[in-house]
């Protein structure tokens, strides 16, 4: 039997998805991270919600408002002026702030404001803006005609080769970056083309005493009082095309930008949210949920806790080191709380048991429909998932054992040299010619985010933790190739890779130079390569098997969901999505009601004068003087700071534009409530709440606290109470 994706099969699949999408949605609240092209099918729901923008307009990435939404490669943002000004979260701009900070000029604590274009600071070599302008269905090109008899590794290799060819054809213009992600766990593939802007500059960020008010204490909590916002600017060459950073570049002129509204929101008002959510796991099987709850998340929590403790101890004596690792620690701490919250949510709600019941009903439905082939697929899939989990455990062990920034650089550089011996089309993804700027940027970034002594301390502690891990997490042959913990410091500090210029120079060295090198980290990378390749080969075989089985499962599962009238949308995968909802509080437990708005009064109530509740004096003075102006909400009687909505969000949605019924900017997404963290695995209408910073607080801080007159004049602001 030959598996194919003929045009007729593609049409059947699209019809299936359309019918499932058109199913009654009212019972499922605001669940769904929808692809823009699905929105016309949701027109009745959007109209019922109260949104005034036509669904077909919302689905068009070349029209307002989606043409103003941008990706930061891990966060989201939106153009808010004709001069390339982008608003996003403070924590999304934190790397840019930290890279320009020193112990003497701590921009994290002081904040930053460019009084002129000439004062705007480079955001960093890895910072990019991605503007999506085209998406096309390439499922037939990726999976069409693949024989069902292919082994896992062969299947994976053929899919990978086809994807690389599709990307190469798309990237004939170097101004664009193209990707071919899968949707519905490999059931379909779309090619996404994005304009890639390489010159990003920091314009304005408030002090972290505003932008991160409450710190890790308040992270994922409600009530919240955080001014999580910042402004960046996109620059291009004088011809209007993306260019490397240069003083000669000019601000990018986007097709459109969002108007800012000060009209405000009320409880139950509709909101629209657009951004680039990272990853969700809504369609995972019970065994996958149970593995995450019982194995993967607990060990990730323990590992992250230990790593943060090592960094803090190693950097404590030196203020410059604290600044250097500030963004690293903040990212780890955020991931830690997310992992712990997901673990708590999976346990508290017993999502595995819910999945068990759902899966049992699905299998009964398959049996009743006489779909014996699909039941056989599920049995094969159970075995493939077990293989995947075993390999994942060993990959986790590998990551712990080789936990060093500089060692990872050595490994990347040696692999690059090996891949460069091949024709570009045959190289592994991540090591093609198109990837060289990103590799160089990552190597350069270590200059601002890593120190050899701290790197050595982290690796030494990680090796000790690795030794205590269960034997099944140790990849075969790795233990004999690892340095002893007491050797690590000499290896790291004795490597020439600690020097940026020498590190980058290795990008052009041949394989022979690596294999003849006496550098202690390069020698390790060379020695480890056969083992790493063996693990990689196993991963490709496992993934290839899953790439054959999971799409068959998803096609049957979508049909099942359609029969129940449930919504069907793909898991988030870093591509542009639209979600919607209402301003709404929630009841986390019996007798407790959390209201949907917080105000400036709450900032003053929380202020202690000590981090993380140390509001700047200028903010406290302006608040005490009740200088609310047009940003004071008549109903709340104060300037609103944060608000809650039922929008379906996840990591990557940070900085996403929150819009009112007319498509005007009213806030920025930046977090979720603690009870909602497990939404990546299962949406709970009663508990899932996203946290947004109110644009009126943003404007109030800009006007009354930091006096950002030039930036304010650049915005188009409408509507007052």
PDB file of N, CA and C in Angstrom, residues 534-580:
ATOM      1  N   UNK A 534      25.024   9.124  16.682  1.00  0.00           N
ATOM      2  CA  UNK A 534      24.240   7.911  16.916  1.00  0.00           C
ATOM      3  C   UNK A 534      22.890   8.257  17.547  1.00  0.00           C
ATOM      4  N   UNK A 535      22.902   9.173  18.517  1.00  0.00           N
ATOM      5  CA  UNK A 535      21.645   9.606  19.137  1.00  0.00           C
ATOM      6  C   UNK A 535      20.772  10.330  18.120  1.00  0.00           C
ATOM      7  N   UNK A 536      21.393  11.133  17.293  1.00  0.00           N
ATOM      8  CA  UNK A 536      20.649  11.868  16.277  1.00  0.00           C
ATOM      9  C   UNK A 536      19.995  10.912  15.280  1.00  0.00           C
ATOM     10  N   UNK A 537      20.710   9.873  14.910  1.00  0.00           N
ATOM     11  CA  UNK A 537      20.152   8.874  13.985  1.00  0.00           C
ATOM     12  C   UNK A 537      18.948   8.174  14.612  1.00  0.00           C
ATOM     13  N   UNK A 538      19.070   7.840  15.895  1.00  0.00           N
ATOM     14  CA  UNK A 538      17.937   7.236  16.597  1.00  0.00           C
ATOM     15  C   UNK A 538      16.749   8.190  16.631  1.00  0.00           C
ATOM     16  N   UNK A 539      17.022   9.476  16.870  1.00  0.00           N
ATOM     17  CA  UNK A 539      15.946  10.455  16.931  1.00  0.00           C
ATOM     18  C   UNK A 539      15.234  10.550  15.585  1.00  0.00           C
ATOM     19  N   UNK A 540      15.982  10.531  14.509  1.00  0.00           N
ATOM     20  CA  UNK A 540      15.369  10.611  13.184  1.00  0.00           C
ATOM     21  C   UNK A 540      14.491   9.391  12.915  1.00  0.00           C
ATOM     22  N   UNK A 541      14.948   8.219  13.354  1.00  0.00           N
ATOM     23  CA  UNK A 541      14.158   7.006  13.153  1.00  0.00           C
ATOM     24  C   UNK A 541      12.857   7.071  13.950  1.00  0.00           C
ATOM     25  N   UNK A 542      12.952   7.496  15.199  1.00  0.00           N
ATOM     26  CA  UNK A 542      11.753   7.612  16.039  1.00  0.00           C
ATOM     27  C   UNK A 542      10.806   8.657  15.461  1.00  0.00           C
ATOM     28  N   UNK A 543      11.356   9.826  15.089  1.00  0.00           N
ATOM     29  CA  UNK A 543      10.513  10.883  14.538  1.00  0.00           C
ATOM     30  C   UNK A 543       9.866  10.443  13.229  1.00  0.00           C
ATOM     31  N   UNK A 544      10.625   9.715  12.402  1.00  0.00           N
ATOM     32  CA  UNK A 544      10.062   9.250  11.140  1.00  0.00           C
ATOM     33  C   UNK A 544       8.874   8.327  11.344  1.00  0.00           C
ATOM     34  N   UNK A 545       8.977   7.453  12.344  1.00  0.00           N
ATOM     35  CA  UNK A 545       7.852   6.566  12.664  1.00  0.00           C
ATOM     36  C   UNK A 545       6.657   7.373  13.149  1.00  0.00           C
ATOM     37  N   UNK A 546       6.908   8.348  14.019  1.00  0.00           N
ATOM     38  CA  UNK A 546       5.822   9.196  14.507  1.00  0.00           C
ATOM     39  C   UNK A 546       5.214  10.015  13.369  1.00  0.00           C
ATOM     40  N   UNK A 547       6.053  10.470  12.433  1.00  0.00           N
ATOM     41  CA  UNK A 547       5.563  11.263  11.304  1.00  0.00           C
ATOM     42  C   UNK A 547       4.661  10.448  10.379  1.00  0.00           C
ATOM     43  N   UNK A 548       4.750   9.143  10.469  1.00  0.00           N
ATOM     44  CA  UNK A 548       3.858   8.289   9.693  1.00  0.00           C
ATOM     45  C   UNK A 548       2.581   7.971  10.464  1.00  0.00           C
ATOM     46  N   UNK A 549       2.702   7.712  11.745  1.00  0.00           N
ATOM     47  CA  UNK A 549       1.560   7.253  12.531  1.00  0.00           C
ATOM     48  C   UNK A 549       0.682   8.394  13.046  1.00  0.00           C
ATOM     49  N   UNK A 550       1.315   9.459  13.553  1.00  0.00           N
ATOM     50  CA  UNK A 550       0.535  10.522  14.192  1.00  0.00           C
ATOM     51  C   UNK A 550      -0.433  11.198  13.226  1.00  0.00           C
ATOM     52  N   UNK A 551      -0.046  11.505  11.972  1.00  0.00           N
ATOM     53  CA  UNK A 551      -1.029  12.104  11.065  1.00  0.00           C
ATOM     54  C   UNK A 551      -2.255  11.219  10.829  1.00  0.00           C
ATOM     55  N   UNK A 552      -2.046   9.898  10.770  1.00  0.00           N
ATOM     56  CA  UNK A 552      -3.192   9.007  10.600  1.00  0.00           C
ATOM     57  C   UNK A 552      -4.097   9.081  11.829  1.00  0.00           C
ATOM     58  N   UNK A 553      -3.469   9.141  12.989  1.00  0.00           N
ATOM     59  CA  UNK A 553      -4.239   9.299  14.229  1.00  0.00           C
ATOM     60  C   UNK A 553      -5.010  10.622  14.212  1.00  0.00           C
ATOM     61  N   UNK A 554      -4.335  11.722  13.810  1.00  0.00           N
ATOM     62  CA  UNK A 554      -4.973  13.031  13.847  1.00  0.00           C
ATOM     63  C   UNK A 554      -6.143  13.112  12.869  1.00  0.00           C
ATOM     64  N   UNK A 555      -6.021  12.477  11.709  1.00  0.00           N
ATOM     65  CA  UNK A 555      -7.131  12.521  10.755  1.00  0.00           C
ATOM     66  C   UNK A 555      -8.366  11.840  11.343  1.00  0.00           C
ATOM     67  N   UNK A 556      -8.155  10.705  11.994  1.00  0.00           N
ATOM     68  CA  UNK A 556      -9.275  10.020  12.642  1.00  0.00           C
ATOM     69  C   UNK A 556      -9.798  10.835  13.821  1.00  0.00           C
ATOM     70  N   UNK A 557      -8.884  11.453  14.561  1.00  0.00           N
ATOM     71  CA  UNK A 557      -9.291  12.202  15.753  1.00  0.00           C
ATOM     72  C   UNK A 557     -10.101  13.439  15.362  1.00  0.00           C
ATOM     73  N   UNK A 558      -9.729  14.100  14.272  1.00  0.00           N
ATOM     74  CA  UNK A 558     -10.493  15.260  13.818  1.00  0.00           C
ATOM     75  C   UNK A 558     -11.909  14.841  13.432  1.00  0.00           C
ATOM     76  N   UNK A 559     -12.027  13.701  12.764  1.00  0.00           N
ATOM     77  CA  UNK A 559     -13.362  13.203  12.412  1.00  0.00           C
ATOM     78  C   UNK A 559     -14.186  12.932  13.671  1.00  0.00           C
ATOM     79  N   UNK A 560     -13.545  12.379  14.685  1.00  0.00           N
ATOM     80  CA  UNK A 560     -14.219  12.122  15.968  1.00  0.00           C
ATOM     81  C   UNK A 560     -14.664  13.429  16.613  1.00  0.00           C
ATOM     82  N   UNK A 561     -13.768  14.430  16.644  1.00  0.00           N
ATOM     83  CA  UNK A 561     -14.123  15.716  17.241  1.00  0.00           C
ATOM     84  C   UNK A 561     -15.269  16.366  16.465  1.00  0.00           C
ATOM     85  N   UNK A 562     -15.240  16.218  15.160  1.00  0.00           N
ATOM     86  CA  UNK A 562     -16.313  16.761  14.336  1.00  0.00           C
ATOM     87  C   UNK A 562     -17.652  16.132  14.729  1.00  0.00           C
ATOM     88  N   UNK A 563     -17.633  14.835  14.989  1.00  0.00           N
ATOM     89  CA  UNK A 563     -18.880  14.149  15.340  1.00  0.00           C
ATOM     90  C   UNK A 563     -19.443  14.633  16.668  1.00  0.00           C
ATOM     91  N   UNK A 564     -18.590  15.201  17.518  1.00  0.00           N
ATOM     92  CA  UNK A 564     -19.014  15.704  18.828  1.00  0.00           C
ATOM     93  C   UNK A 564     -19.282  17.211  18.815  1.00  0.00           C
ATOM     94  N   UNK A 565     -19.062  17.848  17.655  1.00  0.00           N
ATOM     95  CA  UNK A 565     -19.286  19.286  17.566  1.00  0.00           C
ATOM     96  C   UNK A 565     -18.247  20.104  18.301  1.00  0.00           C
ATOM     97  N   UNK A 566     -17.013  19.581  18.412  1.00  0.00           N
ATOM     98  CA  UNK A 566     -15.952  20.281  19.145  1.00  0.00           C
ATOM     99  C   UNK A 566     -15.034  21.034  18.194  1.00  0.00           C
ATOM    100  N   UNK A 567     -14.422  22.121  18.670  1.00  0.00           N
ATOM    101  CA  UNK A 567     -13.568  22.927  17.787  1.00  0.00           C
ATOM    102  C   UNK A 567     -12.281  22.202  17.425  1.00  0.00           C
ATOM    103  N   UNK A 568     -11.800  22.460  16.231  1.00  0.00           N
ATOM    104  CA  UNK A 568     -10.556  21.868  15.756  1.00  0.00           C
ATOM    105  C   UNK A 568      -9.644  22.992  15.278  1.00  0.00           C
ATOM    106  N   UNK A 569      -8.529  23.121  15.898  1.00  0.00           N
ATOM    107  CA  UNK A 569      -7.519  24.108  15.519  1.00  0.00           C
ATOM    108  C   UNK A 569      -6.177  23.431  15.759  1.00  0.00           C
ATOM    109  N   UNK A 570      -5.140  23.812  15.065  1.00  0.00           N
ATOM    110  CA  UNK A 570      -3.853  23.153  15.282  1.00  0.00           C
ATOM    111  C   UNK A 570      -3.212  23.603  16.590  1.00  0.00           C
ATOM    112  N   UNK A 571      -2.407  22.733  17.170  1.00  0.00           N
ATOM    113  CA  UNK A 571      -1.571  23.158  18.281  1.00  0.00           C
ATOM    114  C   UNK A 571      -0.728  24.349  17.848  1.00  0.00           C
ATOM    115  N   UNK A 572      -0.433  25.225  18.790  1.00  0.00           N
ATOM    116  CA  UNK A 572       0.465  26.344  18.504  1.00  0.00           C
ATOM    117  C   UNK A 572       1.829  25.802  18.098  1.00  0.00           C
ATOM    118  N   UNK A 573       2.461  26.466  17.114  1.00  0.00           N
ATOM    119  CA  UNK A 573       3.766  26.019  16.626  1.00  0.00           C
ATOM    120  C   UNK A 573       4.669  27.178  16.217  1.00  0.00           C
ATOM    121  N   UNK A 574       4.447  28.353  16.817  1.00  0.00           N
ATOM    122  CA  UNK A 574       5.279  29.511  16.524  1.00  0.00           C
ATOM    123  C   UNK A 574       4.828  30.326  15.341  1.00  0.00           C
ATOM    124  N   UNK A 575       3.710  29.949  14.702  1.00  0.00           N
ATOM    125  CA  UNK A 575       3.200  30.702  13.558  1.00  0.00           C
ATOM    126  C   UNK A 575       2.103  31.661  14.001  1.00  0.00           C
ATOM    127  N   UNK A 576       1.768  32.595  13.109  1.00  0.00           N
ATOM    128  CA  UNK A 576       0.785  33.627  13.421  1.00  0.00           C
ATOM    129  C   UNK A 576      -0.575  33.008  13.731  1.00  0.00           C
ATOM    130  N   UNK A 577      -1.121  33.378  14.871  1.00  0.00           N
ATOM    131  CA  UNK A 577      -2.437  32.887  15.297  1.00  0.00           C
ATOM    132  C   UNK A 577      -3.277  34.044  15.836  1.00  0.00           C
ATOM    133  N   UNK A 578      -4.579  33.828  15.801  1.00  0.00           N
ATOM    134  CA  UNK A 578      -5.534  34.792  16.332  1.00  0.00           C
ATOM    135  C   UNK A 578      -6.393  34.079  17.357  1.00  0.00           C
ATOM    136  N   UNK A 579      -6.600  34.731  18.466  1.00  0.00           N
ATOM    137  CA  UNK A 579      -7.508  34.209  19.482  1.00  0.00           C
ATOM    138  C   UNK A 579      -8.393  35.358  19.941  1.00  0.00           C
ATOM    139  N   UNK A 580      -9.438  35.035  20.650  1.00  0.00           N
ATOM    140  CA  UNK A 580     -10.386  36.070  21.057  1.00  0.00           C
ATOM    141  C   UNK A 580     -10.999  35.682  22.387  1.00  0.00           C
TER     142      UNK A 580
END
